[in-house]
JSON list of C-alpha atoms in Angstrom, two decimals:
[
{"chain": "R", "resi": 1, "resn": "LEU", "atom": "CA", "xyz": [-2.52, -23.99, 19.85]},
{"chain": "R", "resi": 2, "resn": "VAL", "atom": "CA", "xyz": [0.51, -22.16, 21.15]},
{"chain": "R", "resi": 3, "resn": "ALA", "atom": "CA", "xyz": [3.73, -22.78, 19.24]},
{"chain": "R", "resi": 4, "resn": "ASP", "atom": "CA", "xyz": [7.07, -21.13, 18.59]},
{"chain": "R", "resi": 5, "resn": "LEU", "atom": "CA", "xyz": [7.13, -21.29, 14.81]},
{"chain": "R", "resi": 6, "resn": "THR", "atom": "CA", "xyz": [10.91, -20.79, 14.76]},
{"chain": "R", "resi": 7, "resn": "ASP", "atom": "CA", "xyz": [11.24, -24.16, 16.53]},
{"chain": "R", "resi": 8, "resn": "ALA", "atom": "CA", "xyz": [11.28, -26.85, 13.82]},
{"chain": "R", "resi": 9, "resn": "GLY", "atom": "CA", "xyz": [9.52, -29.43, 16.02]},
{"chain": "R", "resi": 10, "resn": "ALA", "atom": "CA", "xyz": [6.77, -27.04, 17.04]},
{"chain": "R", "resi": 11, "resn": "LEU", "atom": "CA", "xyz": [6.30, -25.95, 13.43]},
{"chain": "R", "resi": 12, "resn": "ARG", "atom": "CA", "xyz": [5.97, -29.60, 12.33]},
{"chain": "R", "resi": 13, "resn": "ARG", "atom": "CA", "xyz": [3.27, -30.18, 15.01]},
{"chain": "R", "resi": 14, "resn": "VAL", "atom": "CA", "xyz": [1.24, -27.23, 13.74]},
{"chain": "R", "resi": 15, "resn": "GLU", "atom": "CA", "xyz": [1.68, -28.41, 10.14]},
{"chain": "R", "resi": 16, "resn": "ALA", "atom": "CA", "xyz": [0.53, -31.92, 11.04]},
{"chain": "R", "resi": 17, "resn": "LEU", "atom": "CA", "xyz": [-2.59, -30.59, 12.72]},
{"chain": "R", "resi": 18, "resn": "LEU", "atom": "CA", "xyz": [-3.44, -28.31, 9.79]},
{"chain": "R", "resi": 19, "resn": "ARG", "atom": "CA", "xyz": [-2.82, -31.07, 7.26]},
{"chain": "R", "resi": 20, "resn": "VAL", "atom": "CA", "xyz": [-5.28, -33.53, 8.87]},
{"chain": "R", "resi": 21, "resn": "ARG", "atom": "CA", "xyz": [-8.00, -30.98, 9.59]},
{"chain": "R", "resi": 22, "resn": "GLY", "atom": "CA", "xyz": [-10.50, -30.91, 6.77]},
{"chain": "R", "resi": 23, "resn": "ASP", "atom": "CA", "xyz": [-12.26, -27.77, 7.91]},
{"chain": "R", "resi": 24, "resn": "ILE", "atom": "CA", "xyz": [-9.63, -25.03, 7.72]},
{"chain": "R", "resi": 25, "resn": "ALA", "atom": "CA", "xyz": [-11.38, -22.25, 5.82]},
{"chain": "R", "resi": 26, "resn": "MET", "atom": "CA", "xyz": [-8.83, -19.47, 6.29]},
{"chain": "R", "resi": 27, "resn": "LEU", "atom": "CA", "xyz": [-5.13, -19.27, 7.02]},
{"chain": "R", "resi": 28, "resn": "VAL", "atom": "CA", "xyz": [-3.76, -15.88, 8.07]},
{"chain": "R", "resi": 29, "resn": "ASN", "atom": "CA", "xyz": [0.04, -15.96, 8.03]},
{"chain": "R", "resi": 30, "resn": "ASN", "atom": "CA", "xyz": [0.75, -13.02, 10.31]},
{"chain": "R", "resi": 31, "resn": "ALA", "atom": "CA", "xyz": [3.64, -14.25, 12.47]},
{"chain": "R", "resi": 32, "resn": "GLY", "atom": "CA", "xyz": [6.81, -12.31, 11.79]},
{"chain": "R", "resi": 33, "resn": "ILE", "atom": "CA", "xyz": [9.74, -10.44, 13.21]},
{"chain": "R", "resi": 34, "resn": "GLY", "atom": "CA", "xyz": [11.78, -7.57, 11.84]},
{"chain": "R", "resi": 35, "resn": "SER", "atom": "CA", "xyz": [15.07, -5.78, 12.16]},
{"chain": "R", "resi": 36, "resn": "VAL", "atom": "CA", "xyz": [16.67, -2.45, 11.42]},
{"chain": "R", "resi": 37, "resn": "ALA", "atom": "CA", "xyz": [20.21, -3.73, 12.02]},
{"chain": "R", "resi": 38, "resn": "PRO", "atom": "CA", "xyz": [22.75, -3.21, 9.23]},
{"chain": "R", "resi": 39, "resn": "LEU", "atom": "CA", "xyz": [24.43, -6.23, 7.66]},
{"chain": "R", "resi": 40, "resn": "GLU", "atom": "CA", "xyz": [27.88, -5.06, 8.69]},
{"chain": "R", "resi": 41, "resn": "GLY", "atom": "CA", "xyz": [28.43, -6.18, 12.27]},
{"chain": "R", "resi": 42, "resn": "GLY", "atom": "CA", "xyz": [24.97, -7.74, 12.31]},
{"chain": "R", "resi": 43, "resn": "ASP", "atom": "CA", "xyz": [23.85, -10.94, 14.00]},
{"chain": "R", "resi": 44, "resn": "VAL", "atom": "CA", "xyz": [23.53, -13.59, 11.29]},
{"chain": "R", "resi": 45, "resn": "GLU", "atom": "CA", "xyz": [21.85, -15.98, 13.76]},
{"chain": "R", "resi": 46, "resn": "ALA", "atom": "CA", "xyz": [19.11, -13.40, 14.36]},
{"chain": "R", "resi": 47, "resn": "MET", "atom": "CA", "xyz": [18.67, -13.09, 10.59]},
{"chain": "R", "resi": 48, "resn": "ASP", "atom": "CA", "xyz": [18.41, -16.87, 10.32]},
{"chain": "R", "resi": 49, "resn": "ARG", "atom": "CA", "xyz": [15.62, -16.85, 12.96]},
{"chain": "R", "resi": 50, "resn": "MET", "atom": "CA", "xyz": [13.87, -14.09, 11.01]},
{"chain": "R", "resi": 51, "resn": "ILE", "atom": "CA", "xyz": [13.98, -16.15, 7.81]},
{"chain": "R", "resi": 52, "resn": "ALA", "atom": "CA", "xyz": [12.74, -19.19, 9.73]},
{"chain": "R", "resi": 53, "resn": "LEU", "atom": "CA", "xyz": [9.65, -17.30, 10.88]},
{"chain": "R", "resi": 54, "resn": "ASN", "atom": "CA", "xyz": [8.97, -14.85, 8.04]},
{"chain": "R", "resi": 55, "resn": "VAL", "atom": "CA", "xyz": [9.68, -17.28, 5.18]},
{"chain": "R", "resi": 56, "resn": "THR", "atom": "CA", "xyz": [9.99, -20.91, 6.23]},
{"chain": "R", "resi": 57, "resn": "ALA", "atom": "CA", "xyz": [7.08, -21.09, 8.68]},
{"chain": "R", "resi": 58, "resn": "LEU", "atom": "CA", "xyz": [4.77, -19.18, 6.33]},
{"chain": "R", "resi": 59, "resn": "THR", "atom": "CA", "xyz": [5.68, -21.49, 3.45]},
{"chain": "R", "resi": 60, "resn": "ARG", "atom": "CA", "xyz": [5.28, -24.69, 5.44]},
{"chain": "R", "resi": 61, "resn": "LEU", "atom": "CA", "xyz": [1.92, -23.68, 6.93]},
{"chain": "R", "resi": 62, "resn": "THR", "atom": "CA", "xyz": [0.66, -22.75, 3.47]},
{"chain": "R", "resi": 63, "resn": "TYR", "atom": "CA", "xyz": [1.78, -26.11, 2.11]},
{"chain": "R", "resi": 64, "resn": "ALA", "atom": "CA", "xyz": [-0.12, -27.76, 4.97]},
{"chain": "R", "resi": 65, "resn": "VAL", "atom": "CA", "xyz": [-3.49, -26.16, 4.09]},
{"chain": "R", "resi": 66, "resn": "ALA", "atom": "CA", "xyz": [-3.49, -25.22, 0.40]},
{"chain": "R", "resi": 67, "resn": "PRO", "atom": "CA", "xyz": [-3.86, -28.73, -1.08]},
{"chain": "R", "resi": 68, "resn": "GLY", "atom": "CA", "xyz": [-6.87, -29.49, 1.15]},
{"chain": "R", "resi": 69, "resn": "MET", "atom": "CA", "xyz": [-8.45, -26.17, 0.30]},
{"chain": "R", "resi": 70, "resn": "ALA", "atom": "CA", "xyz": [-7.91, -26.83, -3.41]},
{"chain": "R", "resi": 71, "resn": "ALA", "atom": "CA", "xyz": [-9.43, -30.30, -3.09]},
{"chain": "R", "resi": 72, "resn": "ARG", "atom": "CA", "xyz": [-12.53, -28.75, -1.45]},
{"chain": "R", "resi": 73, "resn": "GLY", "atom": "CA", "xyz": [-12.60, -25.93, -4.01]},
{"chain": "R", "resi": 74, "resn": "THR", "atom": "CA", "xyz": [-12.71, -23.24, -1.36]},
{"chain": "R", "resi": 75, "resn": "GLY", "atom": "CA", "xyz": [-10.50, -21.45, 1.13]},
{"chain": "R", "resi": 76, "resn": "THR", "atom": "CA", "xyz": [-8.66, -18.23, 1.84]},
{"chain": "R", "resi": 77, "resn": "ILE", "atom": "CA", "xyz": [-5.00, -17.59, 2.51]},
{"chain": "R", "resi": 78, "resn": "VAL", "atom": "CA", "xyz": [-3.95, -14.14, 3.71]},
{"chain": "R", "resi": 79, "resn": "ASN", "atom": "CA", "xyz": [-0.21, -13.51, 3.88]},
{"chain": "R", "resi": 80, "resn": "VAL", "atom": "CA", "xyz": [0.83, -10.44, 5.81]},
{"chain": "R", "resi": 81, "resn": "SER", "atom": "CA", "xyz": [3.89, -8.98, 4.15]},
{"chain": "R", "resi": 82, "resn": "SER", "atom": "CA", "xyz": [4.97, -5.35, 4.51]},
{"chain": "R", "resi": 83, "resn": "ILE", "atom": "CA", "xyz": [5.25, -2.25, 2.39]},
{"chain": "R", "resi": 84, "resn": "VAL", "atom": "CA", "xyz": [8.97, -2.96, 2.77]},
{"chain": "R", "resi": 85, "resn": "ALA", "atom": "CA", "xyz": [8.41, -5.80, 0.26]},
{"chain": "R", "resi": 86, "resn": "VAL", "atom": "CA", "xyz": [8.47, -3.17, -2.47]},
{"chain": "R", "resi": 87, "resn": "ALA", "atom": "CA", "xyz": [10.58, -0.56, -0.65]},
{"chain": "R", "resi": 88, "resn": "THR", "atom": "CA", "xyz": [13.33, -2.82, 0.65]},
{"chain": "R", "resi": 89, "resn": "GLU", "atom": "CA", "xyz": [15.70, 0.03, 1.46]},
{"chain": "R", "resi": 90, "resn": "MET", "atom": "CA", "xyz": [13.43, 1.21, 4.29]},
{"chain": "R", "resi": 91, "resn": "MET", "atom": "CA", "xyz": [14.61, -1.34, 6.87]},
{"chain": "R", "resi": 92, "resn": "ASN", "atom": "CA", "xyz": [17.04, -4.22, 7.27]},
{"chain": "R", "resi": 93, "resn": "GLY", "atom": "CA", "xyz": [17.86, -5.97, 3.98]},
{"chain": "R", "resi": 94, "resn": "VAL", "atom": "CA", "xyz": [17.03, -9.46, 5.23]},
{"chain": "R", "resi": 95, "resn": "TYR", "atom": "CA", "xyz": [13.69, -8.23, 6.57]},
{"chain": "R", "resi": 96, "resn": "GLY", "atom": "CA", "xyz": [12.89, -6.54, 3.26]},
{"chain": "R", "resi": 97, "resn": "ALA", "atom": "CA", "xyz": [13.92, -9.64, 1.33]},
{"chain": "R", "resi": 98, "resn": "SER", "atom": "CA", "xyz": [11.78, -11.87, 3.55]},
{"chain": "R", "resi": 99, "resn": "LYS", "atom": "CA", "xyz": [8.76, -9.65, 2.94]},
{"chain": "R", "resi": 100, "resn": "SER", "atom": "CA", "xyz": [9.48, -9.56, -0.81]},
{"chain": "R", "resi": 101, "resn": "TYR", "atom": "CA", "xyz": [9.44, -13.35, -0.69]},
{"chain": "R", "resi": 102, "resn": "VAL", "atom": "CA", "xyz": [6.00, -13.27, 0.97]},
{"chain": "R", "resi": 103, "resn": "LEU", "atom": "CA", "xyz": [4.68, -11.05, -1.82]},
{"chain": "R", "resi": 104, "resn": "ALA", "atom": "CA", "xyz": [6.18, -13.17, -4.62]},
{"chain": "R", "resi": 105, "resn": "PHE", "atom": "CA", "xyz": [5.07, -16.43, -2.99]},
{"chain": "R", "resi": 106, "resn": "THR", "atom": "CA", "xyz": [1.53, -15.06, -2.62]},
{"chain": "R", "resi": 107, "resn": "GLN", "atom": "CA", "xyz": [1.44, -14.08, -6.29]},
{"chain": "R", "resi": 108, "resn": "ALA", "atom": "CA", "xyz": [2.59, -17.58, -7.25]},
{"chain": "R", "resi": 109, "resn": "LEU", "atom": "CA", "xyz": [-0.15, -19.07, -5.06]},
{"chain": "R", "resi": 110, "resn": "GLN", "atom": "CA", "xyz": [-2.71, -16.85, -6.76]},
{"chain": "R", "resi": 111, "resn": "HIS", "atom": "CA", "xyz": [-1.57, -18.14, -10.13]},
{"chain": "R", "resi": 112, "resn": "GLU", "atom": "CA", "xyz": [-1.59, -21.79, -9.08]},
{"chain": "R", "resi": 113, "resn": "PHE", "atom": "CA", "xyz": [-4.70, -21.92, -6.91]},
{"chain": "R", "resi": 114, "resn": "GLY", "atom": "CA", "xyz": [-6.93, -19.06, -8.05]},
{"chain": "R", "resi": 115, "resn": "ALA", "atom": "CA", "xyz": [-8.78, -21.19, -10.59]},
{"chain": "R", "resi": 116, "resn": "LYS", "atom": "CA", "xyz": [-9.23, -23.91, -7.94]},
{"chain": "R", "resi": 117, "resn": "GLY", "atom": "CA", "xyz": [-11.47, -21.76, -5.75]},
{"chain": "R", "resi": 118, "resn": "LEU", "atom": "CA", "xyz": [-8.90, -20.31, -3.36]},
{"chain": "R", "resi": 119, "resn": "ARG", "atom": "CA", "xyz": [-8.72, -16.63, -2.54]},
{"chain": "R", "resi": 120, "resn": "VAL", "atom": "CA", "xyz": [-5.15, -15.57, -1.87]},
{"chain": "R", "resi": 121, "resn": "GLN", "atom": "CA", "xyz": [-4.20, -12.09, -0.68]},
{"chain": "R", "resi": 122, "resn": "ALA", "atom": "CA", "xyz": [-1.00, -10.33, 0.29]},
{"chain": "R", "resi": 123, "resn": "VAL", "atom": "CA", "xyz": [-1.36, -7.46, 2.75]},
{"chain": "R", "resi": 124, "resn": "LEU", "atom": "CA", "xyz": [1.42, -4.87, 2.74]},
{"chain": "R", "resi": 125, "resn": "PRO", "atom": "CA", "xyz": [0.97, -2.66, 5.80]},
{"chain": "R", "resi": 126, "resn": "GLY", "atom": "CA", "xyz": [3.16, 0.25, 6.69]},
{"chain": "R", "resi": 127, "resn": "VAL", "atom": "CA", "xyz": [3.77, 1.39, 10.25]},
{"chain": "R", "resi": 128, "resn": "THR", "atom": "CA", "xyz": [1.16, -0.23, 12.48]},
{"chain": "R", "resi": 129, "resn": "ALA", "atom": "CA", "xyz": [0.66, 0.42, 16.20]},
{"chain": "R", "resi": 130, "resn": "THR", "atom": "CA", "xyz": [1.92, -2.87, 17.61]},
{"chain": "R", "resi": 131, "resn": "GLY", "atom": "CA", "xyz": [4.75, -4.00, 19.87]},
{"chain": "R", "resi": 132, "resn": "PHE", "atom": "CA", "xyz": [6.81, -4.68, 16.72]},
{"chain": "R", "resi": 133, "resn": "TRP", "atom": "CA", "xyz": [8.44, -1.25, 16.97]},
{"chain": "R", "resi": 134, "resn": "ASP", "atom": "CA", "xyz": [9.33, -1.55, 20.66]},
{"chain": "R", "resi": 135, "resn": "THR", "atom": "CA", "xyz": [10.96, -4.90, 19.91]},
{"chain": "R", "resi": 136, "resn": "LEU", "atom": "CA", "xyz": [13.08, -3.18, 17.26]},
{"chain": "R", "resi": 137, "resn": "GLY", "atom": "CA", "xyz": [14.13, -0.50, 19.72]},
{"chain": "R", "resi": 138, "resn": "HIS", "atom": "CA", "xyz": [12.24, 2.16, 17.75]},
{"chain": "R", "resi": 139, "resn": "PRO", "atom": "CA", "xyz": [9.20, 3.08, 19.87]},
{"chain": "R", "resi": 140, "resn": "LEU", "atom": "CA", "xyz": [6.22, 4.46, 17.98]},
{"chain": "R", "resi": 141, "resn": "GLU", "atom": "CA", "xyz": [6.62, 7.74, 19.85]},
{"chain": "R", "resi": 142, "resn": "ARG", "atom": "CA", "xyz": [9.71, 8.42, 17.72]},
{"chain": "R", "resi": 143, "resn": "LEU", "atom": "CA", "xyz": [7.77, 8.10, 14.46]},
{"chain": "R", "resi": 144, "resn": "PRO", "atom": "CA", "xyz": [5.52, 10.76, 12.87]},
{"chain": "R", "resi": 145, "resn": "ALA", "atom": "CA", "xyz": [1.99, 10.20, 14.16]},
{"chain": "R", "resi": 146, "resn": "GLY", "atom": "CA", "xyz": [0.54, 10.69, 10.68]},
{"chain": "R", "resi": 147, "resn": "ILE", "atom": "CA", "xyz": [2.11, 7.51, 9.32]},
{"chain": "R", "resi": 148, "resn": "ILE", "atom": "CA", "xyz": [0.94, 5.18, 12.11]},
{"chain": "R", "resi": 149, "resn": "MET", "atom": "CA", "xyz": [-2.09, 2.98, 11.46]},
{"chain": "R", "resi": 150, "resn": "SER", "atom": "CA", "xyz": [-4.09, 1.33, 14.22]},
{"chain": "R", "resi": 151, "resn": "VAL", "atom": "CA", "xyz": [-4.41, -2.44, 14.21]},
{"chain": "R", "resi": 152, "resn": "GLU", "atom": "CA", "xyz": [-8.17, -2.07, 13.82]},
{"chain": "R", "resi": 153, "resn": "ASP", "atom": "CA", "xyz": [-7.79, 0.11, 10.72]},
{"chain": "R", "resi": 154, "resn": "LEU", "atom": "CA", "xyz": [-5.26, -2.33, 9.27]},
{"chain": "R", "resi": 155, "resn": "VAL", "atom": "CA", "xyz": [-7.61, -5.28, 9.76]},
{"chain": "R", "resi": 156, "resn": "ASP", "atom": "CA", "xyz": [-10.57, -3.34, 8.34]},
{"chain": "R", "resi": 157, "resn": "ALA", "atom": "CA", "xyz": [-8.55, -2.35, 5.25]},
{"chain": "R", "resi": 158, "resn": "ALA", "atom": "CA", "xyz": [-7.27, -5.90, 4.73]},
{"chain": "R", "resi": 159, "resn": "LEU", "atom": "CA", "xyz": [-10.76, -7.38, 5.02]},
{"chain": "R", "resi": 160, "resn": "ALA", "atom": "CA", "xyz": [-12.22, -4.71, 2.73]},
{"chain": "R", "resi": 161, "resn": "GLY", "atom": "CA", "xyz": [-9.51, -5.48, 0.16]},
{"chain": "R", "resi": 162, "resn": "LEU", "atom": "CA", "xyz": [-10.20, -9.20, 0.46]},
{"chain": "R", "resi": 163, "resn": "ALA", "atom": "CA", "xyz": [-13.96, -8.63, 0.02]},
{"chain": "R", "resi": 164, "resn": "GLN", "atom": "CA", "xyz": [-13.23, -6.58, -3.13]},
{"chain": "R", "resi": 165, "resn": "GLY", "atom": "CA", "xyz": [-11.04, -9.34, -4.54]},
{"chain": "R", "resi": 166, "resn": "GLU", "atom": "CA", "xyz": [-7.76, -7.47, -4.21]},
{"chain": "R", "resi": 167, "resn": "GLN", "atom": "CA", "xyz": [-4.81, -9.77, -4.60]},
{"chain": "R", "resi": 168, "resn": "VAL", "atom": "CA", "xyz": [-2.53, -7.21, -2.99]},
{"chain": "R", "resi": 169, "resn": "THR", "atom": "CA", "xyz": [-3.87, -4.79, -0.40]},
{"chain": "R", "resi": 170, "resn": "ILE", "atom": "CA", "xyz": [-1.83, -1.84, 0.81]},
{"chain": "R", "resi": 171, "resn": "PRO", "atom": "CA", "xyz": [-3.71, -0.48, 3.85]},
{"chain": "R", "resi": 172, "resn": "GLY", "atom": "CA", "xyz": [-3.43, 3.25, 4.26]},
{"chain": "R", "resi": 173, "resn": "LEU", "atom": "CA", "xyz": [-2.86, 3.81, 0.56]},
{"chain": "R", "resi": 174, "resn": "HIS", "atom": "CA", "xyz": [-6.11, 5.41, -0.53]},
{"chain": "R", "resi": 175, "resn": "ASP", "atom": "CA", "xyz": [-4.72, 7.21, -3.57]},
{"chain": "R", "resi": 176, "resn": "GLY", "atom": "CA", "xyz": [-3.14, 4.84, -6.08]},
{"chain": "R", "resi": 177, "resn": "ALA", "atom": "CA", "xyz": [-1.57, 7.78, -7.90]},
{"chain": "R", "resi": 178, "resn": "LYS", "atom": "CA", "xyz": [0.53, 8.54, -4.82]},
{"chain": "R", "resi": 179, "resn": "TRP", "atom": "CA", "xyz": [1.94, 5.03, -4.87]},
{"chain": "R", "resi": 180, "resn": "THR", "atom": "CA", "xyz": [2.65, 5.16, -8.60]}
]
């Protein structure tokens, strides 16, 4: 199902489909856009589109599947946030705030649905080798190679964290003392 989740009508169609399906076992909320633009002189319409995708779409799709999962007593929701959720000064403030929302919303879902058989995980990746950076106008070639994670390594780390029951997985962070 192809849909522009920033389009309210398209988002509602996806929600309706998810709501009536009784067999959704896993929702991975991975759609998102970012920005490095400063607030001063920034494009508020672009920020509104970012909130629509990073926050509103994620919330609505979760609302579409979580009640059914809870009724069945099983299901998994993986919300892809960003390390910027806890280091908001690293990029655009609206982007950081949207990713902080994803983390907080995921923690609330864990509290509400954990005892009902749902597994809920937030994944907070750092720099990952995707087209995200080109879209921002900051090609990966400009970043230190040592901080870039491949998509495959990100997925492996997220799935390993999920299998271990981690509620928050920070791929690439192998030494918890470094984060602390």
